[in-house]
Coordinates of C-alpha atoms in Angstrom, one line a residue:
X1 CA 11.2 -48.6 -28.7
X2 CA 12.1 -47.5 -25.1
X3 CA 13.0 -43.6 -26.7
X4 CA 9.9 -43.4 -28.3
X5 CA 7.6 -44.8 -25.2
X6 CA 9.5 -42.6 -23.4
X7 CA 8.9 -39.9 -26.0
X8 CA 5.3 -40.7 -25.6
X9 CA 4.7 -40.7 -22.2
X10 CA 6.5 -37.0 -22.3
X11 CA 4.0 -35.4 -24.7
X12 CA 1.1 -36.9 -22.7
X13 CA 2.5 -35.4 -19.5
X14 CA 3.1 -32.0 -21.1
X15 CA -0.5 -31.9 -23.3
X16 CA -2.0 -33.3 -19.6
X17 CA -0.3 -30.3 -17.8
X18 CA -1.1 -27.8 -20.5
X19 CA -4.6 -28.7 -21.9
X20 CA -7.5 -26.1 -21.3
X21 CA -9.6 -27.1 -18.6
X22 CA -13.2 -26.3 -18.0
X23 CA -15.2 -24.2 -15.9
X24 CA -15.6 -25.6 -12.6
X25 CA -19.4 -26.1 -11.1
X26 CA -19.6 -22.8 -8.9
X27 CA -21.0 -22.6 -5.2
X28 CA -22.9 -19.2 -5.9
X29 CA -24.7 -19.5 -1.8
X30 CA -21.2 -20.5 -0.1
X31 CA -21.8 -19.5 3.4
X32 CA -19.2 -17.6 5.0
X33 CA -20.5 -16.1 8.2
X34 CA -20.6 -16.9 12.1
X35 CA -22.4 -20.0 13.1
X36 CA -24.6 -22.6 11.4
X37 CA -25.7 -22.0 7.7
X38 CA -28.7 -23.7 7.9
X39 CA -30.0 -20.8 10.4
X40 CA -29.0 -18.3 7.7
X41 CA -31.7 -16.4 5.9
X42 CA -29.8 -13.7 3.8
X43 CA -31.3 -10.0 4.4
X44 CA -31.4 -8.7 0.4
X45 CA -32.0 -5.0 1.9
X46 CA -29.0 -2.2 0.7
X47 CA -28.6 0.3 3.3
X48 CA -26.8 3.8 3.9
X49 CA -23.7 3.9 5.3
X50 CA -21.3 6.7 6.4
X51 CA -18.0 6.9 8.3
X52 CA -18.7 8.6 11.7
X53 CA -16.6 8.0 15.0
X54 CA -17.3 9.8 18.6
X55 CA -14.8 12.0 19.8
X56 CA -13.9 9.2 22.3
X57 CA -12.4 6.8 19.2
X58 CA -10.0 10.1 17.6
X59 CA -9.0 10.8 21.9
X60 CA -7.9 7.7 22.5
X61 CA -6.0 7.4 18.8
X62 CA -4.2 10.7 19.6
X63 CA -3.1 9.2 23.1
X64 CA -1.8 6.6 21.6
X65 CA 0.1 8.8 18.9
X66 CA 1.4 10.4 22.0
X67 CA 3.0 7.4 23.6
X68 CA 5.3 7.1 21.2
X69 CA 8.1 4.0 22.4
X70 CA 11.7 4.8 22.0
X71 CA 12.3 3.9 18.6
X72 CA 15.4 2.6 17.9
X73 CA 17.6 5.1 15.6
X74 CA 18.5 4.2 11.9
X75 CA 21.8 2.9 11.4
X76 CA 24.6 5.8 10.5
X77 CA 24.1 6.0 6.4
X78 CA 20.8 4.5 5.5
X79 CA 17.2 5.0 4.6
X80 CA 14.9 2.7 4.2
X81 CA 17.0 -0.2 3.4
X82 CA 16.7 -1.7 6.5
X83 CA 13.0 -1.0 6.4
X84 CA 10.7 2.0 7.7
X85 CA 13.4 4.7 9.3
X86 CA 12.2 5.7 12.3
X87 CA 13.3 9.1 12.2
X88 CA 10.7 9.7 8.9
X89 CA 8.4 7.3 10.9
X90 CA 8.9 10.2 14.4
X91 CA 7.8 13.0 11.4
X92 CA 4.8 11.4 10.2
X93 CA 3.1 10.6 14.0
X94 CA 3.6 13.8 14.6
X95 CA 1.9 15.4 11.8
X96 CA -1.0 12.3 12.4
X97 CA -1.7 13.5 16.4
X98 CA -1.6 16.7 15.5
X99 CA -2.3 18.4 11.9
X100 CA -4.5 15.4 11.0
X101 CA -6.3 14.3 13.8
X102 CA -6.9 18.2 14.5
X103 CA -9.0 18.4 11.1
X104 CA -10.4 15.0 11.5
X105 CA -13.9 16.1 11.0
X106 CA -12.7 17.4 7.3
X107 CA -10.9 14.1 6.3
X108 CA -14.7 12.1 7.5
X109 CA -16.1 14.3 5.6
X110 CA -13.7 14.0 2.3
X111 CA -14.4 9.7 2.7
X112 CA -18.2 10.4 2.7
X113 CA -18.4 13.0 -0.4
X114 CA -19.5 9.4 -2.4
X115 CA -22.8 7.2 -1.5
X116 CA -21.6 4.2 0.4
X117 CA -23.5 1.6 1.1
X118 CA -23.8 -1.8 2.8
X119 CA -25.9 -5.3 2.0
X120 CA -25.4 -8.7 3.1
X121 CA -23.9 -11.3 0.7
X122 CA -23.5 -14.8 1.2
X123 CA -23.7 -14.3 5.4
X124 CA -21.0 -11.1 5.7
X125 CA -21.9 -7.4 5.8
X126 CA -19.8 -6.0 2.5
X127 CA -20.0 -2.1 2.0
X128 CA -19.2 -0.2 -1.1
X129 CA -19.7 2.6 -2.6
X130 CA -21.9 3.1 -5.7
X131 CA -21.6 6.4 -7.1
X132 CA -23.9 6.9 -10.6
X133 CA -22.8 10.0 -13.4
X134 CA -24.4 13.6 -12.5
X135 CA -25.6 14.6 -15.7
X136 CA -24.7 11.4 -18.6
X137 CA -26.7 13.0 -21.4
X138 CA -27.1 10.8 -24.3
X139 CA -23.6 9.2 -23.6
X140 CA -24.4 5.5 -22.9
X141 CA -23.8 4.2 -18.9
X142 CA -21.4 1.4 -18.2
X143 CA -21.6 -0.4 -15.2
X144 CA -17.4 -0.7 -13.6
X145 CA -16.6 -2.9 -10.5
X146 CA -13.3 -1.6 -9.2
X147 CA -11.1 -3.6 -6.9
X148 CA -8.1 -2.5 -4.7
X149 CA -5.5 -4.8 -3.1
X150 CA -3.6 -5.1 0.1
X151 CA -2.9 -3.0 1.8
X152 CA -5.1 -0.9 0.7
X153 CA -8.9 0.2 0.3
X154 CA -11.4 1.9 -1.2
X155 CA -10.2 5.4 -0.3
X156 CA -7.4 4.2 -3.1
X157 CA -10.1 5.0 -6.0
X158 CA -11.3 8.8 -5.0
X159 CA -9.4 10.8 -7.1
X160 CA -10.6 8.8 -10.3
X161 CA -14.2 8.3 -9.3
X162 CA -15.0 12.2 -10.7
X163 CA -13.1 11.5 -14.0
X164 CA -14.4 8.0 -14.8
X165 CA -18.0 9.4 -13.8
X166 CA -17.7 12.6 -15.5
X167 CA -18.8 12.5 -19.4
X168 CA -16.3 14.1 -21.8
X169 CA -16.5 15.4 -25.2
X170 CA -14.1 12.8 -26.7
X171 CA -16.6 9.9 -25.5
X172 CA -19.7 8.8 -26.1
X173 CA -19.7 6.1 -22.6
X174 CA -19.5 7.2 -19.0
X175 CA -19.2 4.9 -16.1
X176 CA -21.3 3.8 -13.2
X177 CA -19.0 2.5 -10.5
X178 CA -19.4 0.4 -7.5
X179 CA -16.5 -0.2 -5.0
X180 CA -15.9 -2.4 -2.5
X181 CA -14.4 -3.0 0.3
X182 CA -13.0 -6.4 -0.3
X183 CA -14.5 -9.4 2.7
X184 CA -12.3 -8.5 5.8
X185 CA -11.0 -5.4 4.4
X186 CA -12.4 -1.7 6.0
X187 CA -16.3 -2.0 6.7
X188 CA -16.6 -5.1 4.8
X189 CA -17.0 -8.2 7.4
X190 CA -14.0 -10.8 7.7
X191 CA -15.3 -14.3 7.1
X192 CA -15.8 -16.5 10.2
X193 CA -15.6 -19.9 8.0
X194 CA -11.8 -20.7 6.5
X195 CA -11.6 -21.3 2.6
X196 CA -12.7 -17.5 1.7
X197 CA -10.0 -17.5 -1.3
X198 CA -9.7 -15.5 -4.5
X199 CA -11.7 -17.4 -6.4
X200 CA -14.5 -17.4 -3.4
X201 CA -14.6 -13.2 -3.2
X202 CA -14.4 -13.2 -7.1
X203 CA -18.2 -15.2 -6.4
X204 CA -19.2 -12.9 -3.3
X205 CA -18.2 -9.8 -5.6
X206 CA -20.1 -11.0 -8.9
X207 CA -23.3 -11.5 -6.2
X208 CA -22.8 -7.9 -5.1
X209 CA -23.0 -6.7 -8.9
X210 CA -26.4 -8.8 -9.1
X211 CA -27.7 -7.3 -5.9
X212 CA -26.6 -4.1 -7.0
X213 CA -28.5 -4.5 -10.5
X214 CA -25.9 -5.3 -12.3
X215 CA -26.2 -8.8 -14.4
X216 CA -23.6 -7.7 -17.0
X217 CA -20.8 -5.1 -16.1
X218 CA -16.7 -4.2 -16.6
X219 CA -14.5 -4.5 -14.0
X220 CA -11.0 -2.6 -13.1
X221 CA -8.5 -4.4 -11.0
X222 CA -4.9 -3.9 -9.1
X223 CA -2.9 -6.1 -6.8
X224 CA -5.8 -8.5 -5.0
X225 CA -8.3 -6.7 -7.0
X226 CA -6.3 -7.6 -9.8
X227 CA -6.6 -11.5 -9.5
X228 CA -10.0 -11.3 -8.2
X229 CA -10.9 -9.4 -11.5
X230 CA -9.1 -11.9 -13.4
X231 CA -11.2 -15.1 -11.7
X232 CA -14.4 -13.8 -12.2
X233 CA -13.8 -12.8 -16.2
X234 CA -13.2 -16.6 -15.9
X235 CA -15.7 -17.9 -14.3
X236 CA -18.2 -15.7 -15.1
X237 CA -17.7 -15.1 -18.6
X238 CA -21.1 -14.4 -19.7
X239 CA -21.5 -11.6 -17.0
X240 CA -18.1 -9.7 -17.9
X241 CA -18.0 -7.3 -20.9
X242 CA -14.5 -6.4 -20.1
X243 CA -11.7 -6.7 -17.7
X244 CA -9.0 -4.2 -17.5
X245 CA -5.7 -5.2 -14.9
X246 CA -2.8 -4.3 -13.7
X247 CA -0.3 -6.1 -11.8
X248 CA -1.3 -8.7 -14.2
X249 CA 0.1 -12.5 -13.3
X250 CA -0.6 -16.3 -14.4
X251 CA 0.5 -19.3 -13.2
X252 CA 0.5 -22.1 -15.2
X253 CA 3.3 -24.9 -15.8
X254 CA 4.3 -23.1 -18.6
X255 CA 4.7 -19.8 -17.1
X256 CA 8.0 -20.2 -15.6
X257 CA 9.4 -22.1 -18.6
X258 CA 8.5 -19.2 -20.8
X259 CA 9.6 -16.5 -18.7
X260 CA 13.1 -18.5 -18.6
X261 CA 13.2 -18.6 -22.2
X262 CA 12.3 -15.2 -23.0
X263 CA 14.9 -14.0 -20.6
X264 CA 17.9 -15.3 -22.9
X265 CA 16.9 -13.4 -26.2
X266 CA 14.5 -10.3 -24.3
X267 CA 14.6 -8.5 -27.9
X268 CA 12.8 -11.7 -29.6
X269 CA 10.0 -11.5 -27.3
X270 CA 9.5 -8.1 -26.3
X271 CA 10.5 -4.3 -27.6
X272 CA 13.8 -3.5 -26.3
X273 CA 12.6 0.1 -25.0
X274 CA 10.0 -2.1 -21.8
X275 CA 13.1 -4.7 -21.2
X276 CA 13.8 -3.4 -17.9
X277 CA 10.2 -4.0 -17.0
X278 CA 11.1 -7.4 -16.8
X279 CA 14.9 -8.4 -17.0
X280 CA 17.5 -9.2 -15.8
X281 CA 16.0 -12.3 -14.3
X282 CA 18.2 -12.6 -11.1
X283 CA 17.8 -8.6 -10.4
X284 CA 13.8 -9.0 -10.5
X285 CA 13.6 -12.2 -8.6
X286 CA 16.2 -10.4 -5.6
X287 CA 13.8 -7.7 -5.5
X288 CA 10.7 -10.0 -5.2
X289 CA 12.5 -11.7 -2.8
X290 CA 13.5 -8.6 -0.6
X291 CA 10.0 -7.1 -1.0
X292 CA 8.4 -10.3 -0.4
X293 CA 8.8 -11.6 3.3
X294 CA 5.6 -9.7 4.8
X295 CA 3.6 -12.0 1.8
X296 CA 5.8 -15.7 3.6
X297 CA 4.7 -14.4 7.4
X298 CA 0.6 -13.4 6.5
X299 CA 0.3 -16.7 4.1
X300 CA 1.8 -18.9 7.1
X301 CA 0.6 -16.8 10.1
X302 CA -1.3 -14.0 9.4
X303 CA -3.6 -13.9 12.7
X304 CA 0.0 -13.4 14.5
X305 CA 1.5 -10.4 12.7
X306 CA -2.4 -9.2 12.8
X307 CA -2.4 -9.2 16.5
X308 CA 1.1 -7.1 16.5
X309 CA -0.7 -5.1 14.5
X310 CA -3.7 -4.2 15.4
X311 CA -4.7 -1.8 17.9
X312 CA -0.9 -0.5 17.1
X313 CA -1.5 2.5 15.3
X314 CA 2.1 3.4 15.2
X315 CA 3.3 0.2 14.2
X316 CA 0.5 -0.2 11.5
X317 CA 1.1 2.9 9.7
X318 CA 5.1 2.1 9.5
X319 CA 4.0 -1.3 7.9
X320 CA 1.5 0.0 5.9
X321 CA 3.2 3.2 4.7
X322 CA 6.9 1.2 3.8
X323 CA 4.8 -0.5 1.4
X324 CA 3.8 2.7 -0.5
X325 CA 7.3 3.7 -0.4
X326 CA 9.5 0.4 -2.0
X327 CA 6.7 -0.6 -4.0
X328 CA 6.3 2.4 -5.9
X329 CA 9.4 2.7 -6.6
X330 CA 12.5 0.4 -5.1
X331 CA 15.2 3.0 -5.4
X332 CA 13.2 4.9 -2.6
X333 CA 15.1 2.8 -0.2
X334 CA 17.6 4.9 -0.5
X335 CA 15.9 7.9 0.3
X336 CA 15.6 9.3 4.4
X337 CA 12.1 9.4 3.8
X338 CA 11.3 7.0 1.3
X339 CA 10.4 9.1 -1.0
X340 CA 6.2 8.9 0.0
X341 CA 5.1 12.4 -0.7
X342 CA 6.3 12.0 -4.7
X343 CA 3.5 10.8 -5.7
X344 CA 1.3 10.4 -2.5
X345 CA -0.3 13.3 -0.4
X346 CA 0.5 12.4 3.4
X347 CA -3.3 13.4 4.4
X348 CA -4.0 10.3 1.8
X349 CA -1.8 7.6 3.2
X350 CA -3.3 8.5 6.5
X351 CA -7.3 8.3 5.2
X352 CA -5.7 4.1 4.1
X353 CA -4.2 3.8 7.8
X354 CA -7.1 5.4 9.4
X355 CA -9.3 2.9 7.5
X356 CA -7.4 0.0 9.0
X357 CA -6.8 1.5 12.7
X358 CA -10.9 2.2 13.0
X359 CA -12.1 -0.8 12.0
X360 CA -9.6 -3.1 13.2
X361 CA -9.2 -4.8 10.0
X362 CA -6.1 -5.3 9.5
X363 CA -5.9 -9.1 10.8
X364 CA -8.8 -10.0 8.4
X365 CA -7.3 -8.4 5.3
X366 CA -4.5 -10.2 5.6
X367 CA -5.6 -13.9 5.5
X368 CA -6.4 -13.5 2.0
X369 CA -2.8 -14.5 2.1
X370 CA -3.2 -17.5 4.0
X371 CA -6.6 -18.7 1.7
X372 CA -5.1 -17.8 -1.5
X373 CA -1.9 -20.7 -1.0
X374 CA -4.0 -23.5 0.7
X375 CA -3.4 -26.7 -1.3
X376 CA -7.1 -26.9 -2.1
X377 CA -6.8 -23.3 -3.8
X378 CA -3.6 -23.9 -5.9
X379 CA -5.0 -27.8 -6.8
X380 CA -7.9 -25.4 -9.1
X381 CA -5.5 -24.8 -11.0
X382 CA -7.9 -21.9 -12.2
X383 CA -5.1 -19.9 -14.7
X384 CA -5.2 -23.1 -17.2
X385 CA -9.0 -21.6 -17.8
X386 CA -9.2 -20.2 -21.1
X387 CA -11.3 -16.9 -21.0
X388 CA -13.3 -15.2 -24.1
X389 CA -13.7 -11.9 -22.0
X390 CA -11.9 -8.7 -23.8
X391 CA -9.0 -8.0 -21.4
X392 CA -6.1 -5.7 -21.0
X393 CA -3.3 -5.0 -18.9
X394 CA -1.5 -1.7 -17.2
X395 CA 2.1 -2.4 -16.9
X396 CA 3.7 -0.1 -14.6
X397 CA 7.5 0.5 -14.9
X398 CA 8.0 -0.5 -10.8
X399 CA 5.4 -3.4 -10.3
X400 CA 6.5 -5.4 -7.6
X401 CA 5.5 -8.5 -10.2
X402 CA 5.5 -8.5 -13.8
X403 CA 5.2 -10.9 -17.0
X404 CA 5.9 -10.6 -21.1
X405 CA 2.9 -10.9 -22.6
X406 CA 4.0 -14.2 -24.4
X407 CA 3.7 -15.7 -20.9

C-alpha cells in the first residue's frame, strides 16, 4: 500500500509539473515610464527619427580614444583566453580615433539609409525602423518584426534588410520589416519602473506592431530577440502567423531530464553528423560556464558593471567586441586577435559600440538580465505554454546555448 501511495503521489507531482498551463490574463497598458501612471496620457503620434551628433559629441569621443590608460600587456603565449588582449584591443582604438571617427559623417549616414522612427508605447519612447519593399509587384507583403539581443542592436539587421525586402523570382511574398530597438537598448527609452522582463517587452513589442498597423504579422528572433519572439508566439497566438528563432531554448522540468537522457545514446535522438552541436555534456556546460560570468554580474548587479561602463568608450568596446569574438566561434580564444574580422567588418562592430557609447545605453540594456531571473519572472513558468503558432529554429554550429529538438 505504502509503494503504491507513494507511486501515486509521484505521478501526481510529475503530471502537476508537466501539465500544459494556460494563457495568463495579459497587462496590455503596463506603465513603465517616470513618475505616476495616473498622469500618463500615451501620445499615439509616430515621428521621424535620424542619428545626428554635433561635432562636439565625436571631439570629445576621440579625446577619450586618445587617453588611452596603460593597459596591462597579455601574458607571454596567449590570446584571448584570458579575455580581450590588449594589444588587439591598442589596434582597434587606433583605427576607431582615427580611420573611423575621421569618416564619421559616412558611417551616420550608412545608419540612416533606412526610415527610422519613434512612438510612445506604454510610457517609454521606442524607435525602430520600418522599412516597406521598393517595387513588390504582385508578390504578396508580409509584415516581419525582427529582434536582436545583447549586446547588440538594430545596426545588427542592415545587411539583410535589402534581401528580405527585395522581391525575387523564386517567390511570390516579400517582407515589410519593422525593427526595434529593444526598451533600454540604443534610442529606445530604459524603463524607470522595475519588472520590465521578457515577457513584458514581448507585450510593449506586440503594441508597437498595432501602432505600426500591424494586427497580424511574423516575427524573426536571436539571443533576447529570440525569447522575446518566443513569448509573444505564446501569448499572442492569434496575432502571430509565424515565428522563426535562433538560439532557440526552453525551460521546463523536463528539459534538463531530457537533455541528460539524450546525452547517453546522442545517435537515438539526433543525426550523428549535428552531435557536436550539442555533446559532450561536460565540454558544453564548461564552455557555458566560461562564456557565462558577464550574464551572473548584469543578472545580480547590472547598474554596477553599467557604471564601469558607461561613458568608457575604451572599456565598452573591449567588452562588447570579446563577445563577437568567443561567441562566434570559441576556438577564437586562441587567436591574437580573436579572430573578429572573419566574419565581421571592423567599421561594423564599431557602428554596435558607437550605438551604445552615444546613447549611453549600455546600463539599461543590461537589466534585462536582472528582470529576466526575478522570482516573480521564473514563478510564470511561461515555457510549459503550449503554442499553435508555426515555428522554426536556426541552429548555428557555435551557439553559445543549444537543445535537441526532442527537448
Amino acid at each position: 500500500v505504502s509503494l503504491s501511495l507513494l507511486v501515486a503521489i509521484g505521478f501526481k507531482q510529475y503530471r502537476d509539473l508537466t501539465a500544459p498551463l494556460p494563457v495568463p490574463e495579459i497587462n496590455l497598458q503596463q506603465y513603465w515610464g517616470p513618475g505616476d501612471a495616473k498622469q500618463y496620457r500615451e501620445n499615439a503620434a509616430i515621428k521621424p527619427f535620424k542619428v545626428s551628433y554635433g561635432p562636439e559629441v565625436i571631439e570629445k569621443l576621440r579625446t577619450k580614444l586618445a587617453d588611452l590608460p596603460a593597459l596591462t600587456p597579455p601574458l607571454e603565449g596567449t590570446a584571448f583566453e584570458y579575455g580581450f588582449n590588449s594589444n588587439r584591443l591598442k589596434e582597434i582604438v587606433k583605427y576607431w580615433s582615427t580611420t573611423y571617427l575621421a569618416k564619421w559623417s559616412e558611417r551616420e549616414q550608412f545608419l540612416n539609409q533606412f526610415p527610422q522612427f519613434k512612438t510612445q508605447i506604454q510610457g517609454l519612447d521606442i524607435h525602430y525602423l520600418h522599412v516597406k519593399p521598393k517595387a513588390a509587384g504582385n508578390a504578396k507583403v508580409l509584415p516581419l518584426l525582427l529582434l536582436h539581443g545583447w549586446p547588440g542592436s538594430v545596426r545588427e539587421f542592415y545587411e539583410i534588410i535589402p534581401k528580405l525586402t527585395t522581391k525575387s523570382d523564386d517567390k511570390d511574398f516579400v517582407f515589410e520589416v519593422i525593427v526595434p530597438s529593444l526598451p533600454g537598448y540604443g534610442w529606445s527609452q530604459g524603463s524607470s519602473k522595475t519588472g520590465l522582463s521578457p515577457s513584458q517587452i514581448a507585450v510593449v513589442m506586440k503594441n508597437l506592431m498595432s501602432r505600426v498597423g500591424f494586427k497580424k504579422f511574423y516575427i524573426q528572433g536571436g539571443d533576447w530577440g529570440s525569447l522575446i519572439g518566443n513569448l509573444m508566439a505564446t501569448l499572442f497566438q492569434s496575432d502571430v502567423l509565424g515565428v522563426h528563432l535562433n538560439m532557440c531554448s526552453v525551460m521546463s522540468p523536463l528539459s534538463w531530464p531530457k537533455t541528460f537522457l539524450a546525452s547517453l545514446k546522442p545517435c537515438l535522438f539526433i543525426d550523428e553528423q549535428y552531435s557536436e552541436f550539442y555533446f559532450p555534456l561536460g565540454s558544453k556546460f564548461s564552455n557555458i560556464i566560461e562564456e557565462t560570468g558577464y550574464m551572473h554580474i548584469q543578472s545580480t548587479k547590472p547598474d554596477t558593471i553599467g557604471t564601469v561602463l558607461q561613458g568608457n568608450p575604451v572599456g565598452l568596446a573591449a567588452y562588447i567586441l570579446e563577445k563577437f569574438s568567443t561567441w562566434t566561434n570559441p576556438a577564437y580564444r586562441s587567436l591574437a586577435d580573436g579572430g573578429l574580422e572573419k566574419y565581421f567588418k571592423l567599421d561594423a562592430l564599431l557602428d554596435n559600440v558607437m550605438i551604445y557609447y552615444l546613447t549611453d545605453s549600455i546600463t539599461t540594456s543590461q537589466r534585462i538580465y536582472a528582470e529576466a531571473f526575478t522570482k516573480e519572472e521564473l514563478a510564470r513558468q511561461l515555457d510549459r505554454i503550449p503554442t499553435g503558432v508555426p515555428s522554426a529554429c536556426a541552429k548555428f554550429r557555435h551557439e553559445l546555448f543549444q537543445q535537441i529538438d526532442w527537448v
